[in-house]
Amino acid sequence: MIASDLHSGVEQLGEMIAEASIVVPFTGAGISTGAGIPDFRSPGGLWTVNRPIPFDEFVASSDARNETWRRRFAMEPTFAAARPGRGHRALASLYKAGKIPAVVTQNIDNLHQMSGFSADDVVELHGNTTYARCIGCGQAYALSWVKQRFDMMGSAPNCAACEGPIKTATISFGQAMPDEAMRRATELAQQCDLFLAIGSSLVVWPAAGFPLMAKESGARLVIINNEPTDQDDVADLVIHHDIGEALGPFVGN
Ligand SMILES: [Zn+2]
């Protein structure tokens, strides 16, 4: 059911949260656009201008690795300046209150951690772009370490331990979904009694399957998104408004 206006949507959402014992939020780009992170998939977004470099190309070609890193460094002022918005802060409040055990996210921006979630309680389906990892051995690297060596050598460095290629800790196109994150997201979707799909157009699979999985497991489903989604029909409540405005009243609760 689509909320007739923002006020009644917020009121119904408040009742549903009060009645629920386990609330699981699932977040997409829309929660972060207000916090300064552009939506790469949107028309005119970065990925419509620069074709994303698929995983196998990154592994096979040092040119592809250098280009990937140049693009990432160019984005650094944006990622470094982003701060959690009202949506992030509202979820962090409900997390601290014990309503939310963990957040499942498609975002790679680290803003849930920055808002107060323990890193262990952020289930990242697409990884995290604020640090890097060796593809070979998994060793973590700070971006500043990669940048320093890139500037020194003019090309992307390899792992100091195993010589493997180093990539941001994100899931690239053509790269397998992370097993542990998928397992935890499945478990959370099946255990919760209220599932909140926030700022996701629910078109990227397999991530878009989690709201339906929660619904089929008996949870209520709320969709909060500026635009209609394919799953509005099955949701118990749909709020087509700005996420900061819809979740703002829950900051500090
Ligand atoms: Zn390594």
PDB file of C-alpha atoms and ligand atoms in Angstrom:
ATOM      1  CA  MET A   1       0.000   0.000   0.000  1.00  0.00           C
ATOM      2  CA  ILE A   2       1.409   3.384  -1.024  1.00  0.00           C
ATOM      3  CA  ALA A   3       1.341   6.020   1.712  1.00  0.00           C
ATOM      4  CA  SER A   4      -0.923   8.911   0.710  1.00  0.00           C
ATOM      5  CA  ASP A   5       1.532  11.486   2.049  1.00  0.00           C
ATOM      6  CA  LEU A   6       4.798  11.728   3.940  1.00  0.00           C
ATOM      7  CA  HIS A   7       3.148  12.329   7.308  1.00  0.00           C
ATOM      8  CA  SER A   8       0.919   9.247   7.201  1.00  0.00           C
ATOM      9  CA  GLY A   9       3.802   7.174   5.803  1.00  0.00           C
ATOM     10  CA  VAL A  10       6.052   8.135   8.710  1.00  0.00           C
ATOM     11  CA  GLU A  11       3.254   7.433  11.177  1.00  0.00           C
ATOM     12  CA  GLN A  12       2.582   3.944   9.777  1.00  0.00           C
ATOM     13  CA  LEU A  13       6.300   3.209   9.631  1.00  0.00           C
ATOM     14  CA  GLY A  14       6.631   4.224  13.293  1.00  0.00           C
ATOM     15  CA  GLU A  15       3.845   1.823  14.279  1.00  0.00           C
ATOM     16  CA  MET A  16       5.403  -1.024  12.298  1.00  0.00           C
ATOM     17  CA  ILE A  17       8.821  -0.422  13.877  1.00  0.00           C
ATOM     18  CA  ALA A  18       7.248  -0.336  17.359  1.00  0.00           C
ATOM     19  CA  GLU A  19       5.450  -3.637  16.704  1.00  0.00           C
ATOM     20  CA  ALA A  20       8.514  -5.398  15.266  1.00  0.00           C
ATOM     21  CA  SER A  21      11.163  -7.151  17.310  1.00  0.00           C
ATOM     22  CA  ILE A  22      13.776  -7.655  14.564  1.00  0.00           C
ATOM     23  CA  VAL A  23      14.058  -4.920  11.930  1.00  0.00           C
ATOM     24  CA  VAL A  24      16.450  -5.468   9.012  1.00  0.00           C
ATOM     25  CA  PRO A  25      17.245  -2.539   6.730  1.00  0.00           C
ATOM     26  CA  PHE A  26      18.497  -3.110   3.199  1.00  0.00           C
ATOM     27  CA  THR A  27      20.015   0.013   1.688  1.00  0.00           C
ATOM     28  CA  GLY A  28      20.884   1.175  -1.824  1.00  0.00           C
ATOM     29  CA  ALA A  29      22.328   4.254  -3.502  1.00  0.00           C
ATOM     30  CA  GLY A  30      19.336   6.455  -2.583  1.00  0.00           C
ATOM     31  CA  ILE A  31      20.276   6.635   1.088  1.00  0.00           C
ATOM     32  CA  SER A  32      23.704   8.031   0.184  1.00  0.00           C
ATOM     33  CA  THR A  33      22.908  10.522  -2.591  1.00  0.00           C
ATOM     34  CA  GLY A  34      21.831  13.051   0.066  1.00  0.00           C
ATOM     35  CA  ALA A  35      25.106  12.372   1.886  1.00  0.00           C
ATOM     36  CA  GLY A  36      27.225  13.390  -1.109  1.00  0.00           C
ATOM     37  CA  ILE A  37      27.726  10.086  -2.954  1.00  0.00           C
ATOM     38  CA  PRO A  38      26.447  10.156  -6.553  1.00  0.00           C
ATOM     39  CA  ASP A  39      24.400   7.218  -7.863  1.00  0.00           C
ATOM     40  CA  PHE A  40      26.758   5.625 -10.413  1.00  0.00           C
ATOM     41  CA  ARG A  41      23.927   3.712 -12.089  1.00  0.00           C
ATOM     42  CA  SER A  42      21.578   6.658 -12.613  1.00  0.00           C
ATOM     43  CA  PRO A  43      21.224   8.374 -16.029  1.00  0.00           C
ATOM     44  CA  GLY A  44      24.260  10.644 -16.405  1.00  0.00           C
ATOM     45  CA  GLY A  45      25.959   8.777 -13.531  1.00  0.00           C
ATOM     46  CA  LEU A  46      29.593   7.779 -13.630  1.00  0.00           C
ATOM     47  CA  TRP A  47      28.912   4.321 -15.055  1.00  0.00           C
ATOM     48  CA  THR A  48      26.999   5.727 -18.018  1.00  0.00           C
ATOM     49  CA  VAL A  49      30.011   7.978 -18.814  1.00  0.00           C
ATOM     50  CA  ASN A  50      32.856   5.554 -18.009  1.00  0.00           C
ATOM     51  CA  ARG A  51      32.168   1.908 -18.808  1.00  0.00           C
ATOM     52  CA  PRO A  52      32.901  -0.058 -15.615  1.00  0.00           C
ATOM     53  CA  ILE A  53      36.004  -2.243 -15.995  1.00  0.00           C
ATOM     54  CA  PRO A  54      35.032  -5.902 -15.418  1.00  0.00           C
ATOM     55  CA  PHE A  55      36.922  -8.095 -12.981  1.00  0.00           C
ATOM     56  CA  ASP A  56      38.625 -10.394 -15.503  1.00  0.00           C
ATOM     57  CA  GLU A  57      39.975  -7.383 -17.405  1.00  0.00           C
ATOM     58  CA  PHE A  58      41.336  -5.900 -14.165  1.00  0.00           C
ATOM     59  CA  VAL A  59      43.135  -9.159 -13.350  1.00  0.00           C
ATOM     60  CA  ALA A  60      44.490  -9.674 -16.880  1.00  0.00           C
ATOM     61  CA  SER A  61      45.713  -6.205 -17.768  1.00  0.00           C
ATOM     62  CA  SER A  62      47.982  -3.758 -15.957  1.00  0.00           C
ATOM     63  CA  ASP A  63      46.554  -0.963 -18.143  1.00  0.00           C
ATOM     64  CA  ALA A  64      43.075  -1.810 -16.861  1.00  0.00           C
ATOM     65  CA  ARG A  65      44.369  -1.796 -13.291  1.00  0.00           C
ATOM     66  CA  ASN A  66      46.034   1.580 -13.757  1.00  0.00           C
ATOM     67  CA  GLU A  67      42.892   3.050 -15.320  1.00  0.00           C
ATOM     68  CA  THR A  68      40.721   1.630 -12.516  1.00  0.00           C
ATOM     69  CA  TRP A  69      42.968   3.181  -9.883  1.00  0.00           C
ATOM     70  CA  ARG A  70      43.137   6.555 -11.684  1.00  0.00           C
ATOM     71  CA  ARG A  71      39.326   6.657 -11.665  1.00  0.00           C
ATOM     72  CA  ARG A  72      39.216   5.681  -7.992  1.00  0.00           C
ATOM     73  CA  PHE A  73      41.720   8.369  -6.975  1.00  0.00           C
ATOM     74  CA  ALA A  74      39.678  10.913  -8.962  1.00  0.00           C
ATOM     75  CA  MET A  75      36.643   9.975  -6.824  1.00  0.00           C
ATOM     76  CA  GLU A  76      38.524  10.217  -3.540  1.00  0.00           C
ATOM     77  CA  PRO A  77      37.566  13.843  -2.702  1.00  0.00           C
ATOM     78  CA  THR A  78      33.897  12.788  -3.066  1.00  0.00           C
ATOM     79  CA  PHE A  79      34.168   9.687  -0.875  1.00  0.00           C
ATOM     80  CA  ALA A  80      36.402  11.429   1.680  1.00  0.00           C
ATOM     81  CA  ALA A  81      33.952  14.334   2.075  1.00  0.00           C
ATOM     82  CA  ALA A  82      30.783  12.201   2.411  1.00  0.00           C
ATOM     83  CA  ARG A  83      29.170  12.105   5.859  1.00  0.00           C
ATOM     84  CA  PRO A  84      26.215  10.005   7.071  1.00  0.00           C
ATOM     85  CA  GLY A  85      22.831  11.578   6.287  1.00  0.00           C
ATOM     86  CA  ARG A  86      19.609  11.493   8.303  1.00  0.00           C
ATOM     87  CA  GLY A  87      18.738   8.080   6.864  1.00  0.00           C
ATOM     88  CA  HIS A  88      22.019   6.587   8.076  1.00  0.00           C
ATOM     89  CA  ARG A  89      21.649   8.269  11.476  1.00  0.00           C
ATOM     90  CA  ALA A  90      18.084   7.014  11.913  1.00  0.00           C
ATOM     91  CA  LEU A  91      19.168   3.415  11.262  1.00  0.00           C
ATOM     92  CA  ALA A  92      22.103   3.845  13.657  1.00  0.00           C
ATOM     93  CA  SER A  93      19.659   5.041  16.352  1.00  0.00           C
ATOM     94  CA  LEU A  94      17.478   1.951  15.893  1.00  0.00           C
ATOM     95  CA  TYR A  95      20.621  -0.210  15.922  1.00  0.00           C
ATOM     96  CA  LYS A  96      21.746   1.295  19.235  1.00  0.00           C
ATOM     97  CA  ALA A  97      18.228   0.771  20.612  1.00  0.00           C
ATOM     98  CA  GLY A  98      18.568  -2.942  19.821  1.00  0.00           C
ATOM     99  CA  LYS A  99      15.849  -3.018  17.129  1.00  0.00           C
ATOM    100  CA  ILE A 100      18.256  -3.586  14.238  1.00  0.00           C
ATOM    101  CA  PRO A 101      20.794  -6.454  14.514  1.00  0.00           C
ATOM    102  CA  ALA A 102      22.648  -5.563  11.284  1.00  0.00           C
ATOM    103  CA  VAL A 103      22.212  -3.606   8.050  1.00  0.00           C
ATOM    104  CA  VAL A 104      22.457  -5.186   4.590  1.00  0.00           C
ATOM    105  CA  THR A 105      23.764  -2.739   2.001  1.00  0.00           C
ATOM    106  CA  GLN A 106      24.511  -2.482  -1.703  1.00  0.00           C
ATOM    107  CA  ASN A 107      26.590   0.621  -0.975  1.00  0.00           C
ATOM    108  CA  ILE A 108      30.381   0.685  -0.878  1.00  0.00           C
ATOM    109  CA  ASP A 109      30.816   4.044   0.867  1.00  0.00           C
ATOM    110  CA  ASN A 110      31.387   3.005   4.523  1.00  0.00           C
ATOM    111  CA  LEU A 111      28.711   5.481   5.706  1.00  0.00           C
ATOM    112  CA  HIS A 112      26.839   2.941   7.869  1.00  0.00           C
ATOM    113  CA  GLN A 113      30.053   2.244   9.786  1.00  0.00           C
ATOM    114  CA  MET A 114      30.648   5.993  10.076  1.00  0.00           C
ATOM    115  CA  SER A 115      27.140   6.500  11.483  1.00  0.00           C
ATOM    116  CA  GLY A 116      27.776   4.115  14.382  1.00  0.00           C
ATOM    117  CA  PHE A 117      27.284   0.537  13.148  1.00  0.00           C
ATOM    118  CA  SER A 118      30.028  -1.883  14.147  1.00  0.00           C
ATOM    119  CA  ALA A 119      31.820  -3.052  10.981  1.00  0.00           C
ATOM    120  CA  ASP A 120      30.762  -6.628  11.846  1.00  0.00           C
ATOM    121  CA  ASP A 121      27.115  -5.565  11.624  1.00  0.00           C
ATOM    122  CA  VAL A 122      27.323  -4.055   8.134  1.00  0.00           C
ATOM    123  CA  VAL A 123      26.688  -6.790   5.557  1.00  0.00           C
ATOM    124  CA  GLU A 124      28.240  -5.417   2.364  1.00  0.00           C
ATOM    125  CA  LEU A 125      26.934  -7.180  -0.755  1.00  0.00           C
ATOM    126  CA  HIS A 126      29.130  -5.139  -3.093  1.00  0.00           C
ATOM    127  CA  GLY A 127      32.138  -4.644  -0.818  1.00  0.00           C
ATOM    128  CA  ASN A 128      33.756  -1.421   0.380  1.00  0.00           C
ATOM    129  CA  THR A 129      35.678   1.160  -1.643  1.00  0.00           C
ATOM    130  CA  THR A 130      37.340   2.936   1.289  1.00  0.00           C
ATOM    131  CA  TYR A 131      40.178   0.404   1.527  1.00  0.00           C
ATOM    132  CA  ALA A 132      41.903  -2.117  -0.752  1.00  0.00           C
ATOM    133  CA  ARG A 133      42.696  -5.823  -0.725  1.00  0.00           C
ATOM    134  CA  CYS A 134      45.086  -8.145  -2.548  1.00  0.00           C
ATOM    135  CA  ILE A 135      43.114 -10.392  -4.898  1.00  0.00           C
ATOM    136  CA  GLY A 136      45.617 -13.182  -4.277  1.00  0.00           C
ATOM    137  CA  CYS A 137      45.980 -13.426  -0.495  1.00  0.00           C
ATOM    138  CA  GLY A 138      43.367 -10.993   0.844  1.00  0.00           C
ATOM    139  CA  GLN A 139      45.858  -8.715   2.608  1.00  0.00           C
ATOM    140  CA  ALA A 140      44.190  -5.340   3.354  1.00  0.00           C
ATOM    141  CA  TYR A 141      45.801  -2.061   2.280  1.00  0.00           C
ATOM    142  CA  ALA A 142      44.993   1.590   3.003  1.00  0.00           C
ATOM    143  CA  LEU A 143      44.193   3.625  -0.108  1.00  0.00           C
ATOM    144  CA  SER A 144      46.905   6.088   0.918  1.00  0.00           C
ATOM    145  CA  TRP A 145      49.467   3.247   0.661  1.00  0.00           C
ATOM    146  CA  VAL A 146      48.281   2.419  -2.869  1.00  0.00           C
ATOM    147  CA  LYS A 147      48.239   6.094  -3.883  1.00  0.00           C
ATOM    148  CA  GLN A 148      51.740   6.742  -2.596  1.00  0.00           C
ATOM    149  CA  ARG A 149      53.183   3.842  -4.594  1.00  0.00           C
ATOM    150  CA  PHE A 150      51.102   4.655  -7.674  1.00  0.00           C
ATOM    151  CA  ASP A 151      52.484   8.213  -7.630  1.00  0.00           C
ATOM    152  CA  MET A 152      56.030   6.931  -7.114  1.00  0.00           C
ATOM    153  CA  MET A 153      56.022   4.211  -9.812  1.00  0.00           C
ATOM    154  CA  GLY A 154      53.381   5.595 -12.186  1.00  0.00           C
ATOM    155  CA  SER A 155      51.424   2.348 -12.017  1.00  0.00           C
ATOM    156  CA  ALA A 156      49.301   0.302  -9.621  1.00  0.00           C
ATOM    157  CA  PRO A 157      51.398  -1.567  -7.026  1.00  0.00           C
ATOM    158  CA  ASN A 158      51.165  -5.313  -6.411  1.00  0.00           C
ATOM    159  CA  CYS A 159      50.837  -7.022  -3.036  1.00  0.00           C
ATOM    160  CA  ALA A 160      53.945  -6.759  -0.849  1.00  0.00           C
ATOM    161  CA  ALA A 161      53.322 -10.294   0.459  1.00  0.00           C
ATOM    162  CA  CYS A 162      52.371 -12.321  -2.659  1.00  0.00           C
ATOM    163  CA  GLU A 163      52.750 -10.011  -5.696  1.00  0.00           C
ATOM    164  CA  GLY A 164      49.011 -10.369  -6.444  1.00  0.00           C
ATOM    165  CA  PRO A 165      47.010  -7.445  -7.891  1.00  0.00           C
ATOM    166  CA  ILE A 166      45.552  -4.984  -5.358  1.00  0.00           C
ATOM    167  CA  LYS A 167      41.978  -3.739  -5.877  1.00  0.00           C
ATOM    168  CA  THR A 168      39.537  -1.698  -3.814  1.00  0.00           C
ATOM    169  CA  ALA A 169      37.625  -4.098  -1.536  1.00  0.00           C
ATOM    170  CA  THR A 170      34.566  -3.852  -3.807  1.00  0.00           C
ATOM    171  CA  ILE A 171      32.787  -6.480  -5.892  1.00  0.00           C
ATOM    172  CA  SER A 172      33.400  -5.593  -9.547  1.00  0.00           C
ATOM    173  CA  PHE A 173      31.229  -6.497 -12.506  1.00  0.00           C
ATOM    174  CA  GLY A 174      31.928 -10.115 -13.350  1.00  0.00           C
ATOM    175  CA  GLN A 175      33.243 -10.895  -9.848  1.00  0.00           C
ATOM    176  CA  ALA A 176      31.508 -13.538  -7.696  1.00  0.00           C
ATOM    177  CA  MET A 177      29.190 -12.306  -4.941  1.00  0.00           C
ATOM    178  CA  PRO A 178      30.803 -12.608  -1.485  1.00  0.00           C
ATOM    179  CA  ASP A 179      29.649 -15.919   0.073  1.00  0.00           C
ATOM    180  CA  GLU A 180      29.665 -14.846   3.707  1.00  0.00           C
ATOM    181  CA  ALA A 181      27.763 -11.587   3.042  1.00  0.00           C
ATOM    182  CA  MET A 182      25.166 -13.466   0.949  1.00  0.00           C
ATOM    183  CA  ARG A 183      24.754 -16.068   3.691  1.00  0.00           C
ATOM    184  CA  ARG A 184      24.255 -13.448   6.415  1.00  0.00           C
ATOM    185  CA  ALA A 185      21.872 -11.365   4.293  1.00  0.00           C
ATOM    186  CA  THR A 186      19.791 -14.495   3.656  1.00  0.00           C
ATOM    187  CA  GLU A 187      19.723 -15.326   7.358  1.00  0.00           C
ATOM    188  CA  LEU A 188      18.725 -11.767   8.307  1.00  0.00           C
ATOM    189  CA  ALA A 189      15.976 -11.632   5.667  1.00  0.00           C
ATOM    190  CA  GLN A 190      14.552 -14.915   6.954  1.00  0.00           C
ATOM    191  CA  GLN A 191      14.759 -14.003  10.663  1.00  0.00           C
ATOM    192  CA  CYS A 192      13.384 -10.464  10.683  1.00  0.00           C
ATOM    193  CA  ASP A 193       9.760  -9.507  11.174  1.00  0.00           C
ATOM    194  CA  LEU A 194      10.160  -6.130   9.465  1.00  0.00           C
ATOM    195  CA  PHE A 195      12.287  -5.601   6.362  1.00  0.00           C
ATOM    196  CA  LEU A 196      13.000  -2.044   5.208  1.00  0.00           C
ATOM    197  CA  ALA A 197      14.146  -1.645   1.578  1.00  0.00           C
ATOM    198  CA  ILE A 198      15.605   1.869   1.515  1.00  0.00           C
ATOM    199  CA  GLY A 199      16.858   3.812  -1.495  1.00  0.00           C
ATOM    200  CA  SER A 200      17.202   0.824  -3.784  1.00  0.00           C
ATOM    201  CA  SER A 201      15.488   0.586  -7.153  1.00  0.00           C
ATOM    202  CA  LEU A 202      15.475  -3.210  -6.500  1.00  0.00           C
ATOM    203  CA  VAL A 203      16.663  -4.080  -9.993  1.00  0.00           C
ATOM    204  CA  VAL A 204      20.172  -5.418  -9.286  1.00  0.00           C
ATOM    205  CA  TRP A 205      20.090  -9.163  -8.642  1.00  0.00           C
ATOM    206  CA  PRO A 206      20.714 -11.199  -6.572  1.00  0.00           C
ATOM    207  CA  ALA A 207      20.524  -8.330  -4.056  1.00  0.00           C
ATOM    208  CA  ALA A 208      16.969  -7.448  -5.113  1.00  0.00           C
ATOM    209  CA  GLY A 209      15.819 -10.916  -4.044  1.00  0.00           C
ATOM    210  CA  PHE A 210      16.154 -10.191  -0.313  1.00  0.00           C
ATOM    211  CA  PRO A 211      12.967  -8.103   0.159  1.00  0.00           C
ATOM    212  CA  LEU A 212      10.920 -10.880  -1.484  1.00  0.00           C
ATOM    213  CA  MET A 213      12.710 -13.505   0.601  1.00  0.00           C
ATOM    214  CA  ALA A 214      11.830 -11.590   3.799  1.00  0.00           C
ATOM    215  CA  LYS A 215       8.210 -11.239   2.696  1.00  0.00           C
ATOM    216  CA  GLU A 216       7.968 -14.949   1.878  1.00  0.00           C
ATOM    217  CA  SER A 217       9.417 -15.746   5.304  1.00  0.00           C
ATOM    218  CA  GLY A 218       6.564 -13.856   6.960  1.00  0.00           C
ATOM    219  CA  ALA A 219       8.082 -10.398   7.530  1.00  0.00           C
ATOM    220  CA  ARG A 220       6.331  -7.149   6.737  1.00  0.00           C
ATOM    221  CA  LEU A 221       7.985  -5.279   3.881  1.00  0.00           C
ATOM    222  CA  VAL A 222       8.378  -1.499   3.710  1.00  0.00           C
ATOM    223  CA  ILE A 223       9.860   0.205   0.638  1.00  0.00           C
ATOM    224  CA  ILE A 224      11.192   3.746   0.971  1.00  0.00           C
ATOM    225  CA  ASN A 225      12.375   5.159  -2.344  1.00  0.00           C
ATOM    226  CA  ASN A 226      11.912   8.351  -4.336  1.00  0.00           C
ATOM    227  CA  GLU A 227      10.894   6.398  -7.434  1.00  0.00           C
ATOM    228  CA  PRO A 228       8.507   3.446  -7.834  1.00  0.00           C
ATOM    229  CA  THR A 229      10.114  -0.030  -7.744  1.00  0.00           C
ATOM    230  CA  ASP A 230       9.109  -3.365  -9.269  1.00  0.00           C
ATOM    231  CA  GLN A 231       8.271  -4.657  -5.788  1.00  0.00           C
ATOM    232  CA  ASP A 232       5.886  -1.884  -4.663  1.00  0.00           C
ATOM    233  CA  ASP A 233       2.938  -4.239  -5.323  1.00  0.00           C
ATOM    234  CA  VAL A 234       4.036  -6.790  -2.727  1.00  0.00           C
ATOM    235  CA  ALA A 235       5.058  -4.286  -0.016  1.00  0.00           C
ATOM    236  CA  ASP A 236       2.939  -3.643   3.074  1.00  0.00           C
ATOM    237  CA  LEU A 237       3.898   0.031   2.965  1.00  0.00           C
ATOM    238  CA  VAL A 238       5.526   2.132   0.256  1.00  0.00           C
ATOM    239  CA  ILE A 239       6.853   5.640   0.931  1.00  0.00           C
ATOM    240  CA  HIS A 240       7.734   7.557  -2.244  1.00  0.00           C
ATOM    241  CA  HIS A 241       9.588  10.420  -0.602  1.00  0.00           C
ATOM    242  CA  ASP A 242      13.048  11.669   0.176  1.00  0.00           C
ATOM    243  CA  ILE A 243      14.769   9.162   2.487  1.00  0.00           C
ATOM    244  CA  GLY A 244      16.115  11.809   4.860  1.00  0.00           C
ATOM    245  CA  GLU A 245      12.587  13.157   5.336  1.00  0.00           C
ATOM    246  CA  ALA A 246      11.012   9.714   5.734  1.00  0.00           C
ATOM    247  CA  LEU A 247      13.596   8.466   8.250  1.00  0.00           C
ATOM    248  CA  GLY A 248      14.532  11.798   9.854  1.00  0.00           C
ATOM    249  CA  PRO A 249      11.878  11.461  12.609  1.00  0.00           C
ATOM    250  CA  PHE A 250      13.618   8.254  13.793  1.00  0.00           C
ATOM    251  CA  VAL A 251      16.991   9.884  14.445  1.00  0.00           C
ATOM    252  CA  GLY A 252      17.667   9.723  18.178  1.00  0.00           C
ATOM    253  CA  ASN A 253      14.747   7.385  18.907  1.00  0.00           C
TER     254      ASN A 253
HETATM  255 ZN    ZN B   1      48.733 -10.813  -1.597  1.00  0.00          ZN
END
